[in-house]
């Protein structure tokens, strides 16, 4: 297994108490596999990637779990590595395409130079002309004209900046790439091109990918398997088709039916009542229980175990949705 | 057909922004943000204005509510030409009346004036009644201008995109929702309290007493957007411009706000213009859809019809680019070249020419194509689709 995350916990310490952003996350990722993590804002999906890469702010507290990463010479627990060792795994092992990529480029440096800097940081022995050649190759790979290497970010359009950031993430031939909402600020036509580019490169280089988004339609396009996250926890994980066709967690079911589509029959959209809980004080028992139409007294007392109900189909629910079952949400 | 009448009619609306600054000399470069846009919305019906960022959809909405002055064009609300009210400057309003009516009417004979149809008919009749007195006619159209501007603002309201920025953080929810009542002097304090409570209950913030004296920061995004909707509807407008009201909201909360808007439109006899970049949301929120590209409406028609059978090459590309929430469904390849140019003094040809996969010589040699009805109620601005170019 390339990456094996077990019971990962990371809380943010605030004046009011701990915000349980990542609260017992487990998943496996194989080479060439693409995992989509879908969840609403504030559910902790970005925090997972920051915890794996250990790029956490000062008020973050690691609370347990393991991140076993295998680059070919046996699994290493990234959690216990000293910072100097960790740097070897960042970018070369696992790299990241950040949210709002447009702002993650430095405006006063040429785009090509910024990528060269990343390469030379990790491969100090690489001569400059070789690094330049590498950047030119990366530009071609992501669909940018290599002559643009010597331009500044303001001379790029939004889509081009996004491509440059993808090129930067690929600079050190990572085994895993984490893409955090890389297309959220883009218009659909540009988004479409970037999504296809990411998927094409990921398949071509046989990389593993973790794609994080709030948009289930985007997740559907780029993922082999999908994890649905709610209030700091995975509530369901299965292959993409199963998640869409046979969701077992009521929250997943609600999401699928709340999402409008431009194709197919115009079906009635579901409204999930209430709001996601505050992670400072998540409800006891199942965190979705206060909004769940299937919840009973057990749900509000006992936290459901995250278990494999069917082969490769993980669900954390006391009353999973059965095939052909229609769940009715009452709102308004 | 009383409840099927036209609430809002826009004719040839243009809004140009200067694209350069000059101390001396005339500005020659303009961004054609909205360029010859026409549409109408009937009572209780809704039009979705869709397009990518920078296509002019928000500017169109802002002109309608009076946040921007139109460069030219006419806006008619419930049979009344409100365009003179949209200009801050009285002389600009005067110029508009002169250009639109006086010049035209003065050149007509009495018989011709009597046979004028449409919205013009009312004004032509008035022109005759005043004995063709141009000065009196202009004065009458502009009289009580300030007061009529207020009335117009009551009838047209707007809901903004970002509920985190559109509510004053120092005002309580009661003050925010009651402010339109204060401004327009509706009711006394007690009546206002009742109206606000009813409105809050209407938008699903129940019980209202628990929300009235809280501040925006104490509410979630979905609740804030409900407050914004309450504020927009408290004066019972006949028309609302909703600018991406759900794009900042999470999926599980979004449908609630969408349904709320539709329900309230139905209950309050209200029509709305729904501005969005999301075609899937537009599908649920509108009867009709208009697709904008670089300041022009390129396709317009009943929403389901346009989504099932898009005819303009841009609409086709836009639809093909929308991700489908179904991993087993494969969508087509958007057939479109390049990226969106800035509409600064665009050349006088089809705005989509440079990116169009079907463009022919005819498209290059002629002005931007007019909207033509190619199927019942389905309008497309494309020479190739309408068969004028082959």
mmCIF file of C-alpha atoms in Angstrom, chain A residues 40-41 187-193 195-196 214 216-218 220-221 240-241 244-245 251 255 258-272 274-276 291 332, chain B residues 52-53 220 223 226 250-256 258-260 263 279-281 283-284 304 314 317-319 321-329 331-334 336-338 355:
data_model
loop_
_atom_site.group_PDB
_atom_site.id
_atom_site.type_symbol
_atom_site.label_atom_id
_atom_site.label_comp_id
_atom_site.label_asym_id
_atom_site.label_seq_id
_atom_site.Cartn_x
_atom_site.Cartn_y
_atom_site.Cartn_z
ATOM 1 C CA UNK A 40 -18.999 20.891 2.984
ATOM 2 C CA UNK A 41 -17.008 23.903 4.051
ATOM 3 C CA UNK A 187 -15.223 29.222 -14.975
ATOM 4 C CA UNK A 188 -16.686 25.936 -16.175
ATOM 5 C CA UNK A 189 -14.955 25.792 -19.540
ATOM 6 C CA UNK A 190 -11.534 26.403 -17.969
ATOM 7 C CA UNK A 191 -12.418 24.047 -15.112
ATOM 8 C CA UNK A 192 -13.271 21.344 -17.616
ATOM 9 C CA UNK A 193 -9.876 21.660 -19.289
ATOM 10 C CA UNK A 195 -9.917 18.609 -14.673
ATOM 11 C CA UNK A 196 -9.192 16.653 -17.819
ATOM 12 C CA UNK A 214 -17.180 20.408 -2.080
ATOM 13 C CA UNK A 216 -19.760 16.152 -5.970
ATOM 14 C CA UNK A 217 -20.020 16.557 -9.739
ATOM 15 C CA UNK A 218 -16.315 17.429 -9.956
ATOM 16 C CA UNK A 220 -17.467 12.197 -9.748
ATOM 17 C CA UNK A 221 -15.270 13.053 -12.709
ATOM 18 C CA UNK A 240 -17.279 6.174 -7.153
ATOM 19 C CA UNK A 241 -20.139 4.322 -8.819
ATOM 20 C CA UNK A 244 -23.530 7.560 -6.444
ATOM 21 C CA UNK A 245 -25.747 4.569 -7.166
ATOM 22 C CA UNK A 251 -25.977 12.098 4.555
ATOM 23 C CA UNK A 255 -26.149 15.102 -0.811
ATOM 24 C CA UNK A 258 -29.636 17.759 -3.199
ATOM 25 C CA UNK A 259 -27.296 18.284 -6.101
ATOM 26 C CA UNK A 260 -28.894 19.707 -9.246
ATOM 27 C CA UNK A 261 -27.810 18.376 -12.615
ATOM 28 C CA UNK A 262 -28.181 19.706 -16.137
ATOM 29 C CA UNK A 263 -28.877 16.262 -17.551
ATOM 30 C CA UNK A 264 -31.452 13.559 -16.943
ATOM 31 C CA UNK A 265 -34.913 13.960 -15.463
ATOM 32 C CA UNK A 266 -35.536 17.086 -13.445
ATOM 33 C CA UNK A 267 -36.072 15.435 -10.085
ATOM 34 C CA UNK A 268 -37.245 17.015 -6.857
ATOM 35 C CA UNK A 269 -34.252 18.308 -4.908
ATOM 36 C CA UNK A 270 -33.810 17.217 -1.320
ATOM 37 C CA UNK A 271 -33.200 19.732 1.456
ATOM 38 C CA UNK A 272 -31.272 18.461 4.444
ATOM 39 C CA UNK A 274 -30.519 22.213 9.863
ATOM 40 C CA UNK A 275 -26.866 23.068 9.559
ATOM 41 C CA UNK A 276 -23.591 21.191 9.977
ATOM 42 C CA UNK A 291 -30.346 16.325 10.808
ATOM 43 C CA UNK A 332 -39.274 23.976 5.849
ATOM 44 C CA UNK B 52 -19.125 32.984 -17.244
ATOM 45 C CA UNK B 53 -17.560 35.654 -15.065
ATOM 46 C CA UNK B 220 -24.652 30.799 9.606
ATOM 47 C CA UNK B 223 -29.411 31.968 7.763
ATOM 48 C CA UNK B 226 -32.405 34.190 4.472
ATOM 49 C CA UNK B 250 -23.059 24.566 0.893
ATOM 50 C CA UNK B 251 -25.019 21.943 -1.006
ATOM 51 C CA UNK B 252 -27.033 20.681 1.950
ATOM 52 C CA UNK B 253 -28.230 24.221 2.762
ATOM 53 C CA UNK B 254 -28.442 25.533 -0.791
ATOM 54 C CA UNK B 255 -31.564 23.667 -1.874
ATOM 55 C CA UNK B 256 -33.421 25.072 1.139
ATOM 56 C CA UNK B 258 -33.528 27.837 -3.579
ATOM 57 C CA UNK B 259 -36.889 26.364 -2.626
ATOM 58 C CA UNK B 260 -37.563 29.277 -0.287
ATOM 59 C CA UNK B 263 -42.069 29.564 -2.735
ATOM 60 C CA UNK B 279 -26.568 25.989 -15.322
ATOM 61 C CA UNK B 280 -27.807 23.219 -13.051
ATOM 62 C CA UNK B 281 -29.066 25.737 -10.481
ATOM 63 C CA UNK B 283 -32.508 24.766 -14.398
ATOM 64 C CA UNK B 284 -34.324 24.619 -11.085
ATOM 65 C CA UNK B 304 -35.692 22.882 -20.271
ATOM 66 C CA UNK B 314 -21.309 28.736 -27.002
ATOM 67 C CA UNK B 317 -19.709 24.267 -25.150
ATOM 68 C CA UNK B 318 -20.838 25.654 -21.791
ATOM 69 C CA UNK B 319 -23.215 22.755 -21.219
ATOM 70 C CA UNK B 321 -18.215 21.608 -19.756
ATOM 71 C CA UNK B 322 -20.545 21.236 -16.755
ATOM 72 C CA UNK B 323 -19.466 18.230 -14.682
ATOM 73 C CA UNK B 324 -22.194 15.637 -14.258
ATOM 74 C CA UNK B 325 -22.813 14.216 -10.778
ATOM 75 C CA UNK B 326 -22.774 10.660 -12.104
ATOM 76 C CA UNK B 327 -19.518 8.760 -12.606
ATOM 77 C CA UNK B 328 -21.079 6.472 -15.208
ATOM 78 C CA UNK B 329 -22.127 9.302 -17.480
ATOM 79 C CA UNK B 331 -20.153 13.983 -21.370
ATOM 80 C CA UNK B 332 -19.074 15.419 -24.671
ATOM 81 C CA UNK B 333 -15.998 17.464 -25.386
ATOM 82 C CA UNK B 334 -16.661 21.231 -25.213
ATOM 83 C CA UNK B 336 -14.501 25.838 -28.121
ATOM 84 C CA UNK B 337 -11.188 27.525 -28.780
ATOM 85 C CA UNK B 338 -9.095 29.912 -26.691
ATOM 86 C CA UNK B 355 -13.703 30.945 -30.422
#
